[in-house]
Amino acid sequence: MKIGIIGGGSVGQTLGAKLIANGHDVVLGIRTPSQAEFDKERSMADTISAWMKKTGGKVMSFAEAAKHGTLIINATSGGISLDALKQAGAENLKGKVLIDIANPLDFSRGMPPTVITKYTQGTSVGEELQSAFPETHVVKAFNTIAAAVMVDPSLIKGEHDLLISGNDTAAKKTVSDFARKEFGWTSIVDLGDIVGARGTEHYLPLWVRLWGATGTPFFNIKIVKS
Amino acid sequence: MKIGIIGGGSVGQTLGAKLIANGHDVVLGIRTPSQAEFDKERSMADTISAWMKKTGGKVMSFAEAAKHGTLIINATSGGISLDALKQAGAENLKGKVLIDIANPLDFSRGMPPTVITKYTQGTSVGEELQSAFPETHVVKAFNTIAAAVMVDPSLIKGEHDLLISGNDTAAKKTVSDFARKEFGWTSIVDLGDIVGARGTEHYLPLWVRLWGATGTPFFNIKIVKS
């Protein structure tokens, strides 16, 4: 499958590496592809050069990555997602499924991060993207777990859940099938329409504390009911 | 044990009824105790008159409930908790453990509720109370589950977690022992200091969506790790 990943940080690199290993034709999109940018040190991720060498993957602009993909993954930071996807171009996203993994976190107040205020006022990055790109099928998913767990849920012992939200039932089936087939997810919980993104984006301050409590970023939640 | 519950809504009534049934000397505190107030219809809860008749429980002012209790439970809505506990009086809370169950939700934007903006800016109700009453040991707990589950975790099949936060280790042990003995909780996850309240208070928008997804308010999460 042709996959375009928007964002060259830890999440984009991890997903890209796994999907290339699975045999897919991946383009990783970054804002300004250039040798200087490829060699730049990145926080909690490899340089783009190191990632290219390791995976054999291609790195291009946001727009080229979006144009390339039949499936698009938003792996940018939530605060810049709308801008990055506007650069990617509505025409390159039209009619496609967009998996939105972004979390709109503000680290300026220290740890734990807060949710960027705009996204606490009755909206979310997922909803904002769906509204900005009405001809794209946005599915919020994978934003409640560490990158390594996204692509290998078996890192965690026992059953645990992938939470997804989106307006389009067929797009949610596409993403669920993708999560099962590419990464081995077995339990997927559908939170309904894209408004569910408010819930999963607000979960991050708890996620950070649970990381402290469990002593590992390799954890997740299982929904248990009566 | 002498227990003072601040707040006569669904959470206060449910906890009060269970603790009275367990043999404790409970005073339920409401803002303005009067026959008219006792008979007033309450959203998603019995009238106070009906609760008194059913449980034999006592209902007094916030201050009288706080003065009565050696253990205090804040069961008010998060948006009014600070005001309610100021009415209860610092002198009546001093040196005591305060279990804070409050969630600062704003339903004015429809469902799911948002977190009241003030509490998205690097603080939480739990932290605000701890700061306002430094001689009281605030433990955030029980705010991530429905009232019926708080007092009967066996309503849910399988293991699931009670999340607690607080600055004082002895107070957290008191609350953990209380949760085990009075209600039968078996798995308690300590999120560290009271800043953990930011995490659990931000979980509520997700909780509301999970209620929709599971079809029941009787659910909870289990933390699963590597």
Short mmCIF file of C-alpha atoms in Angstrom, two decimals:
data_model
loop_
_atom_site.label_atom_id
_atom_site.label_comp_id
_atom_site.label_asym_id
_atom_site.label_seq_id
_atom_site.Cartn_x
_atom_site.Cartn_y
_atom_site.Cartn_z
CA MET A 1 0.00 0.00 0.00
CA LYS A 2 1.15 3.59 -0.63
CA ILE A 3 1.29 5.37 2.72
CA GLY A 4 2.06 9.03 3.41
CA ILE A 5 3.15 9.93 6.91
CA ILE A 6 3.03 13.61 7.90
CA GLY A 7 5.66 14.29 10.57
CA GLY A 8 9.21 12.98 11.06
CA GLY A 9 9.33 12.74 14.86
CA SER A 10 9.34 9.62 17.00
CA VAL A 11 5.80 8.55 16.03
CA GLY A 12 6.28 9.08 12.30
CA GLN A 13 9.63 7.32 12.31
CA THR A 14 8.38 4.34 14.32
CA LEU A 15 5.28 3.82 12.20
CA GLY A 16 7.25 4.38 9.00
CA ALA A 17 9.93 1.86 9.91
CA LYS A 18 7.36 -0.81 10.77
CA LEU A 19 5.27 -0.22 7.65
CA ILE A 20 8.37 -0.33 5.42
CA ALA A 21 9.39 -3.59 7.11
CA ASN A 22 5.89 -4.87 6.35
CA GLY A 23 6.53 -4.18 2.66
CA HIS A 24 4.62 -0.95 2.14
CA ASP A 25 5.64 1.98 -0.05
CA VAL A 26 6.03 4.73 2.54
CA VAL A 27 6.89 8.40 2.15
CA LEU A 28 7.71 10.26 5.34
CA GLY A 29 6.84 13.94 5.02
CA ILE A 30 8.69 16.69 6.86
CA ARG A 31 8.23 20.45 6.66
CA THR A 32 11.44 21.39 4.85
CA PRO A 33 13.28 18.41 3.33
CA SER A 34 16.98 19.32 2.94
CA GLN A 35 20.29 17.75 3.89
CA ALA A 36 20.63 20.16 6.82
CA GLU A 37 17.19 19.16 8.08
CA PHE A 38 17.95 15.44 7.56
CA ASP A 39 21.08 15.74 9.71
CA LYS A 40 19.46 17.83 12.49
CA GLU A 41 19.32 16.26 15.95
CA ARG A 42 15.71 15.48 16.98
CA SER A 43 14.34 15.14 20.49
CA MET A 44 13.52 11.51 21.36
CA ALA A 45 13.98 10.37 17.74
CA ASP A 46 16.74 9.54 15.28
CA THR A 47 17.96 12.08 12.76
CA ILE A 48 16.10 11.74 9.48
CA SER A 49 19.40 10.66 7.88
CA ALA A 50 19.81 7.83 10.38
CA TRP A 51 16.18 6.78 9.84
CA MET A 52 16.63 6.73 6.05
CA LYS A 53 19.79 4.67 6.36
CA LYS A 54 18.15 2.22 8.77
CA THR A 55 14.86 1.78 6.90
CA GLY A 56 15.67 2.65 3.29
CA GLY A 57 12.65 4.94 3.53
CA LYS A 58 11.93 8.01 1.42
CA VAL A 59 11.57 11.48 2.92
CA MET A 60 9.85 14.33 1.09
CA SER A 61 7.68 17.37 1.82
CA PHE A 62 4.30 17.21 3.58
CA ALA A 63 2.59 17.74 0.21
CA GLU A 64 4.59 15.03 -1.57
CA ALA A 65 3.96 12.55 1.25
CA ALA A 66 0.22 13.30 1.19
CA LYS A 67 0.07 13.05 -2.61
CA HIS A 68 1.91 9.72 -2.48
CA GLY A 69 -0.31 8.03 0.09
CA THR A 70 -3.62 6.32 -0.47
CA LEU A 71 -3.66 6.17 3.33
CA ILE A 72 -2.40 9.22 5.27
CA ILE A 73 -1.11 9.29 8.84
CA ASN A 74 -0.89 12.55 10.80
CA ALA A 75 2.07 12.09 13.15
CA THR A 76 2.72 15.78 13.83
CA SER A 77 2.41 17.45 17.19
CA GLY A 78 -1.20 18.54 17.79
CA GLY A 79 -0.41 22.21 18.08
CA ILE A 80 0.87 22.35 14.49
CA SER A 81 -1.27 19.64 12.87
CA LEU A 82 -3.74 21.93 11.14
CA ASP A 83 -0.94 24.02 9.66
CA ALA A 84 1.02 20.94 8.56
CA LEU A 85 -2.01 19.41 6.85
CA LYS A 86 -2.83 22.69 5.13
CA GLN A 87 0.73 22.53 3.76
CA ALA A 88 0.07 18.94 2.76
CA GLY A 89 -2.85 20.30 0.76
CA ALA A 90 -6.57 19.51 0.77
CA GLU A 91 -6.30 18.28 -2.83
CA ASN A 92 -3.76 15.63 -1.73
CA LEU A 93 -5.98 14.48 1.18
CA LYS A 94 -9.31 14.44 -0.66
CA GLY A 95 -11.25 11.16 -0.54
CA LYS A 96 -8.56 9.50 1.59
CA VAL A 97 -8.53 8.06 5.09
CA LEU A 98 -6.42 10.15 7.49
CA ILE A 99 -5.33 8.47 10.70
CA ASP A 100 -4.85 11.29 13.20
CA ILE A 101 -2.46 10.43 16.06
CA ALA A 102 -1.80 14.01 17.19
CA ASN A 103 -1.96 15.18 20.79
CA PRO A 104 -2.22 18.93 21.43
CA LEU A 105 0.10 19.21 24.41
CA ASP A 106 1.58 22.33 25.95
CA PHE A 107 4.81 21.63 27.84
CA SER A 108 5.40 25.30 28.71
CA ARG A 109 3.95 24.85 32.19
CA GLY A 110 6.19 21.89 32.99
CA MET A 111 5.13 18.30 33.63
CA PRO A 112 2.56 16.96 33.26
CA PRO A 113 1.79 18.88 30.07
CA THR A 114 -1.53 20.65 29.77
CA VAL A 115 -3.86 20.33 26.81
CA ILE A 116 -3.42 23.40 24.58
CA THR A 117 -6.21 25.71 25.75
CA LYS A 118 -7.92 25.99 22.36
CA TYR A 119 -8.54 22.23 22.43
CA THR A 120 -10.19 22.32 25.87
CA GLN A 121 -13.00 24.59 24.68
CA GLY A 122 -15.30 22.03 23.10
CA THR A 123 -13.18 20.89 20.21
CA SER A 124 -10.16 18.69 19.48
CA VAL A 125 -7.47 18.32 16.86
CA GLY A 126 -9.43 15.45 15.31
CA GLU A 127 -12.58 17.54 14.96
CA GLU A 128 -10.66 20.54 13.70
CA LEU A 129 -9.01 18.47 10.97
CA GLN A 130 -12.31 16.84 9.99
CA SER A 131 -13.88 20.29 9.74
CA ALA A 132 -10.97 21.75 7.73
CA PHE A 133 -10.88 18.78 5.31
CA PRO A 134 -14.51 17.69 4.94
CA GLU A 135 -13.71 15.43 1.97
CA THR A 136 -11.14 13.48 4.00
CA HIS A 137 -12.17 10.71 6.40
CA VAL A 138 -10.43 11.50 9.68
CA VAL A 139 -10.07 8.63 12.16
CA LYS A 140 -8.55 9.46 15.53
CA ALA A 141 -6.50 6.50 16.70
CA PHE A 142 -3.22 5.41 18.35
CA ASN A 143 -2.88 8.67 20.33
CA THR A 144 -3.25 7.02 23.75
CA ILE A 145 -0.14 4.82 23.62
CA ALA A 146 3.61 5.07 23.16
CA ALA A 147 4.91 4.78 19.58
CA ALA A 148 6.55 1.41 20.23
CA VAL A 149 3.22 0.03 21.49
CA MET A 150 1.32 1.38 18.48
CA VAL A 151 3.25 -0.93 16.17
CA ASP A 152 3.65 -3.81 18.64
CA PRO A 153 0.79 -4.14 21.12
CA SER A 154 2.27 -7.47 22.25
CA LEU A 155 4.86 -5.45 24.20
CA ILE A 156 2.11 -5.32 26.81
CA LYS A 157 1.01 -8.50 28.54
CA GLY A 158 -2.72 -9.19 28.59
CA GLU A 159 -5.60 -7.63 26.70
CA HIS A 160 -5.69 -3.89 26.13
CA ASP A 161 -7.62 -1.55 23.89
CA LEU A 162 -7.05 0.64 20.88
CA LEU A 163 -9.48 3.58 21.03
CA ILE A 164 -10.77 4.98 17.73
CA SER A 165 -13.20 7.75 16.77
CA GLY A 166 -14.46 8.98 13.42
CA ASN A 167 -17.54 10.01 11.48
CA ASP A 168 -17.21 7.47 8.68
CA THR A 169 -17.94 3.82 9.47
CA ALA A 170 -16.08 2.48 6.43
CA ALA A 171 -13.00 4.55 7.29
CA LYS A 172 -13.07 3.19 10.85
CA LYS A 173 -13.23 -0.34 9.45
CA THR A 174 -10.24 0.45 7.20
CA VAL A 175 -8.24 1.69 10.19
CA SER A 176 -9.30 -1.22 12.41
CA ASP A 177 -8.32 -3.76 9.73
CA PHE A 178 -5.03 -1.89 9.25
CA ALA A 179 -4.29 -1.96 13.01
CA ARG A 180 -5.02 -5.70 13.18
CA LYS A 181 -3.12 -6.69 10.06
CA GLU A 182 -0.06 -4.44 10.26
CA PHE A 183 0.51 -4.31 14.02
CA GLY A 184 -1.47 -7.18 15.56
CA TRP A 185 -4.09 -5.24 17.51
CA THR A 186 -6.84 -7.55 18.75
CA SER A 187 -9.15 -5.30 20.80
CA ILE A 188 -10.47 -2.09 19.26
CA VAL A 189 -13.04 0.14 21.00
CA ASP A 190 -15.10 2.48 18.81
CA LEU A 191 -15.87 5.73 20.67
CA GLY A 192 -18.31 6.89 18.00
CA ASP A 193 -17.96 10.02 15.91
CA ILE A 194 -14.89 12.25 15.73
CA VAL A 195 -16.01 14.12 18.87
CA GLY A 196 -14.53 11.12 20.69
CA ALA A 197 -11.14 12.70 19.92
CA ARG A 198 -11.82 15.14 22.77
CA GLY A 199 -11.82 12.23 25.15
CA THR A 200 -8.64 10.57 23.95
CA GLU A 201 -6.77 13.88 23.61
CA HIS A 202 -7.73 14.81 27.19
CA TYR A 203 -6.40 11.46 28.40
CA LEU A 204 -2.77 12.51 27.91
CA PRO A 205 -2.22 14.26 31.27
CA LEU A 206 -3.35 10.98 32.90
CA TRP A 207 -1.16 8.96 30.52
CA VAL A 208 1.89 10.91 31.68
CA ARG A 209 1.09 10.21 35.35
CA LEU A 210 0.45 6.53 34.63
CA TRP A 211 3.86 6.36 32.98
CA GLY A 212 5.30 7.54 36.32
CA ALA A 213 3.15 5.12 38.32
CA THR A 214 3.87 2.06 36.17
CA GLY A 215 7.54 2.95 35.60
CA THR A 216 7.31 2.26 31.86
CA PRO A 217 5.82 3.97 28.80
CA PHE A 218 4.81 0.50 27.63
CA PHE A 219 1.38 0.36 29.23
CA ASN A 220 -2.19 0.82 28.12
CA ILE A 221 -5.71 0.56 29.47
CA LYS A 222 -8.28 -2.20 29.18
CA ILE A 223 -11.90 -1.16 29.46
CA VAL A 224 -13.69 -3.51 31.86
CA LYS A 225 -17.44 -3.45 32.33
CA SER A 226 -20.37 -5.01 34.16
CA MET B 1 -15.98 6.10 62.30
CA LYS B 2 -17.35 9.66 62.19
CA ILE B 3 -17.57 10.70 58.53
CA GLY B 4 -18.54 14.08 57.10
CA ILE B 5 -19.68 14.18 53.49
CA ILE B 6 -19.76 17.57 51.77
CA GLY B 7 -22.40 17.52 49.04
CA GLY B 8 -25.88 15.94 48.85
CA GLY B 9 -25.96 14.90 45.20
CA SER B 10 -25.78 11.43 43.75
CA VAL B 11 -22.20 10.78 44.87
CA GLY B 12 -22.71 12.04 48.42
CA GLN B 13 -25.96 10.13 48.81
CA THR B 14 -24.54 6.87 47.44
CA LEU B 15 -21.41 6.98 49.61
CA GLY B 16 -23.42 8.09 52.63
CA ALA B 17 -25.95 5.28 52.28
CA LYS B 18 -23.23 2.64 51.98
CA LEU B 19 -21.19 3.99 54.90
CA ILE B 20 -24.29 4.17 57.12
CA ALA B 21 -25.12 0.58 56.14
CA ASN B 22 -21.55 -0.31 57.13
CA GLY B 23 -22.26 1.08 60.62
CA HIS B 24 -20.54 4.46 60.43
CA ASP B 25 -21.73 7.71 61.98
CA VAL B 26 -22.26 9.83 58.87
CA VAL B 27 -23.34 13.45 58.52
CA LEU B 28 -24.24 14.55 55.00
CA GLY B 29 -23.59 18.26 54.55
CA ILE B 30 -25.59 20.47 52.19
CA ARG B 31 -25.35 24.21 51.61
CA THR B 32 -28.61 25.31 53.22
CA PRO B 33 -30.30 22.63 55.32
CA SER B 34 -34.03 23.37 55.54
CA GLN B 35 -37.25 21.45 54.96
CA ALA B 36 -37.72 23.18 51.60
CA GLU B 37 -34.21 22.13 50.55
CA PHE B 38 -34.75 18.56 51.83
CA ASP B 39 -37.88 18.24 49.69
CA LYS B 40 -36.37 19.79 46.52
CA GLU B 41 -36.13 17.56 43.46
CA ARG B 42 -32.48 16.80 42.58
CA SER B 43 -31.09 15.80 39.22
CA MET B 44 -30.03 12.13 39.10
CA ALA B 45 -30.45 11.74 42.88
CA ASP B 46 -33.18 11.28 45.49
CA THR B 47 -34.55 14.21 47.43
CA ILE B 48 -32.69 14.65 50.70
CA SER B 49 -35.93 13.75 52.52
CA ALA B 50 -36.15 10.45 50.66
CA TRP B 51 -32.48 9.74 51.38
CA MET B 52 -32.94 10.45 55.10
CA LYS B 53 -35.98 8.18 55.24
CA LYS B 54 -34.18 5.39 53.38
CA THR B 55 -30.89 5.53 55.27
CA GLY B 56 -31.76 7.08 58.65
CA GLY B 57 -28.88 9.46 57.91
CA LYS B 58 -28.34 12.93 59.34
CA VAL B 59 -28.19 16.02 57.13
CA MET B 60 -26.65 19.29 58.33
CA SER B 61 -24.65 22.23 56.98
CA PHE B 62 -21.26 21.91 55.26
CA ALA B 63 -19.59 23.22 58.44
CA GLU B 64 -21.44 20.84 60.76
CA ALA B 65 -20.66 17.85 58.51
CA ALA B 66 -16.97 18.83 58.40
CA LYS B 67 -16.83 19.39 62.15
CA HIS B 68 -18.46 15.98 62.73
CA GLY B 69 -16.13 13.94 60.55
CA THR B 70 -12.73 12.57 61.42
CA LEU B 71 -12.68 11.65 57.73
CA ILE B 72 -14.12 14.14 55.22
CA ILE B 73 -15.38 13.39 51.71
CA ASN B 74 -15.77 16.15 49.12
CA ALA B 75 -18.68 15.05 46.94
CA THR B 76 -19.54 18.47 45.51
CA SER B 77 -19.30 19.43 41.87
CA GLY B 78 -15.76 20.56 41.06
CA GLY B 79 -16.76 24.05 39.99
CA ILE B 80 -18.06 24.85 43.49
CA SER B 81 -15.78 22.67 45.63
CA LEU B 82 -13.46 25.42 46.83
CA ASP B 83 -16.38 27.60 47.85
CA ALA B 84 -18.17 24.71 49.59
CA LEU B 85 -15.07 23.73 51.55
CA LYS B 86 -14.45 27.34 52.56
CA GLN B 87 -17.99 27.28 53.95
CA ALA B 88 -17.14 24.01 55.69
CA GLY B 89 -14.31 25.92 57.34
CA ALA B 90 -10.56 25.37 57.46
CA GLU B 91 -10.76 24.89 61.24
CA ASN B 92 -13.13 21.93 60.73
CA LEU B 93 -10.84 20.32 58.13
CA LYS B 94 -7.52 20.87 59.88
CA GLY B 95 -5.40 17.76 60.44
CA LYS B 96 -7.98 15.53 58.73
CA VAL B 97 -7.92 13.40 55.60
CA LEU B 98 -10.12 14.83 52.83
CA ILE B 99 -11.11 12.44 50.04
CA ASP B 100 -11.73 14.64 47.00
CA ILE B 101 -14.06 13.08 44.41
CA ALA B 102 -14.91 16.30 42.57
CA ASN B 103 -14.80 16.71 38.79
CA PRO B 104 -14.76 20.25 37.39
CA LEU B 105 -17.07 19.78 34.45
CA ASP B 106 -18.72 22.41 32.28
CA PHE B 107 -21.89 21.15 30.60
CA SER B 108 -22.69 24.52 29.00
CA ARG B 109 -21.19 23.44 25.67
CA GLY B 110 -23.27 20.26 25.53
CA MET B 111 -22.00 16.69 25.63
CA PRO B 112 -19.36 15.60 26.25
CA PRO B 113 -18.72 18.18 28.95
CA THR B 114 -15.49 20.16 28.87
CA VAL B 115 -13.17 20.59 31.83
CA ILE B 116 -13.79 24.03 33.38
CA THR B 117 -11.13 26.20 31.73
CA LYS B 118 -9.46 27.27 34.97
CA TYR B 119 -8.63 23.62 35.69
CA THR B 120 -6.98 23.08 32.29
CA GLN B 121 -4.31 25.72 32.98
CA GLY B 122 -1.85 23.67 35.02
CA THR B 123 -3.93 23.04 38.11
CA SER B 124 -6.82 20.87 39.30
CA VAL B 125 -9.51 20.90 41.96
CA GLY B 126 -7.39 18.54 44.05
CA GLU B 127 -4.36 20.82 43.93
CA GLU B 128 -6.46 23.92 44.57
CA LEU B 129 -8.00 22.37 47.68
CA GLN B 130 -4.62 21.18 48.95
CA SER B 131 -3.25 24.68 48.46
CA ALA B 132 -6.25 26.36 50.14
CA PHE B 133 -6.18 23.95 53.12
CA PRO B 134 -2.51 23.18 53.71
CA GLU B 135 -3.18 21.56 57.07
CA THR B 136 -5.62 19.07 55.52
CA HIS B 137 -4.42 15.92 53.74
CA VAL B 138 -6.18 15.90 50.37
CA VAL B 139 -6.37 12.57 48.54
CA LYS B 140 -7.92 12.59 45.09
CA ALA B 141 -9.80 9.33 44.56
CA PHE B 142 -12.99 7.75 43.19
CA ASN B 143 -13.52 10.50 40.58
CA THR B 144 -13.02 8.20 37.58
CA ILE B 145 -16.00 5.90 38.19
CA ALA B 146 -19.77 6.02 38.61
CA ALA B 147 -21.07 6.41 42.17
CA ALA B 148 -22.51 2.87 42.26
CA VAL B 149 -19.10 1.46 41.29
CA MET B 150 -17.28 3.52 43.94
CA VAL B 151 -19.10 1.63 46.69
CA ASP B 152 -19.32 -1.71 44.87
CA PRO B 153 -16.42 -2.39 42.50
CA SER B 154 -17.71 -5.97 42.10
CA LEU B 155 -20.40 -4.54 39.78
CA ILE B 156 -17.64 -4.80 37.18
CA LYS B 157 -16.34 -8.21 36.15
CA GLY B 158 -12.58 -8.66 36.21
CA GLU B 159 -9.80 -6.58 37.73
CA HIS B 160 -9.95 -2.81 37.50
CA ASP B 161 -8.17 0.06 39.19
CA LEU B 162 -8.88 2.78 41.69
CA LEU B 163 -6.62 5.76 40.92
CA ILE B 164 -5.44 7.89 43.85
CA SER B 165 -3.17 10.94 44.20
CA GLY B 166 -1.99 12.90 47.21
CA ASN B 167 1.00 14.49 48.87
CA ASP B 168 0.79 12.57 52.14
CA THR B 169 1.74 8.89 52.13
CA ALA B 170 -0.05 8.11 55.39
CA ALA B 171 -3.24 9.77 54.14
CA LYS B 172 -3.09 7.71 50.92
CA LYS B 173 -2.73 4.56 53.03
CA THR B 174 -5.77 5.62 55.09
CA VAL B 175 -7.81 6.11 51.92
CA SER B 176 -6.58 2.86 50.35
CA ASP B 177 -7.42 0.88 53.50
CA PHE B 178 -10.81 2.62 53.60
CA ALA B 179 -11.52 1.73 49.94
CA ARG B 180 -10.58 -1.92 50.55
CA LYS B 181 -12.44 -2.35 53.81
CA GLU B 182 -15.62 -0.37 53.16
CA PHE B 183 -16.18 -1.07 49.47
CA GLY B 184 -14.03 -4.06 48.55
CA TRP B 185 -11.52 -2.42 46.22
CA THR B 186 -8.62 -4.77 45.48
CA SER B 187 -6.44 -2.88 42.99
CA ILE B 188 -5.32 0.65 43.82
CA VAL B 189 -2.88 2.62 41.64
CA ASP B 190 -0.97 5.48 43.28
CA LEU B 191 -0.39 8.30 40.78
CA GLY B 192 1.99 10.12 43.13
CA ASP B 193 1.43 13.60 44.53
CA ILE B 194 -1.75 15.64 44.25
CA VAL B 195 -0.72 16.88 40.79
CA GLY B 196 -2.03 13.48 39.67
CA ALA B 197 -5.50 14.99 40.10
CA ARG B 198 -4.94 16.82 36.79
CA GLY B 199 -4.76 13.47 35.10
CA THR B 200 -7.86 11.93 36.62
CA GLU B 201 -9.92 15.13 36.27
CA HIS B 202 -8.98 15.33 32.58
CA TYR B 203 -10.11 11.74 32.10
CA LEU B 204 -13.79 12.66 32.38
CA PRO B 205 -14.42 13.63 28.72
CA LEU B 206 -13.10 10.17 27.80
CA TRP B 207 -15.18 8.56 30.56
CA VAL B 208 -18.34 10.05 29.05
CA ARG B 209 -17.47 8.64 25.60
CA LEU B 210 -16.63 5.24 27.06
CA TRP B 211 -20.04 5.22 28.72
CA GLY B 212 -21.51 5.59 25.22
CA ALA B 213 -19.22 2.94 23.75
CA THR B 214 -19.78 0.35 26.50
CA GLY B 215 -23.50 1.14 26.90
CA THR B 216 -23.25 1.26 30.68
CA PRO B 217 -21.87 3.65 33.33
CA PHE B 218 -20.68 0.57 35.18
CA PHE B 219 -17.23 0.29 33.62
CA ASN B 220 -13.70 1.17 34.59
CA ILE B 221 -10.17 0.83 33.31
CA LYS B 222 -7.45 -1.64 34.14
CA ILE B 223 -3.88 -0.49 33.64
CA VAL B 224 -1.94 -3.17 31.77
CA LYS B 225 1.81 -2.98 31.27
CA SER B 226 4.82 -4.72 29.80
#
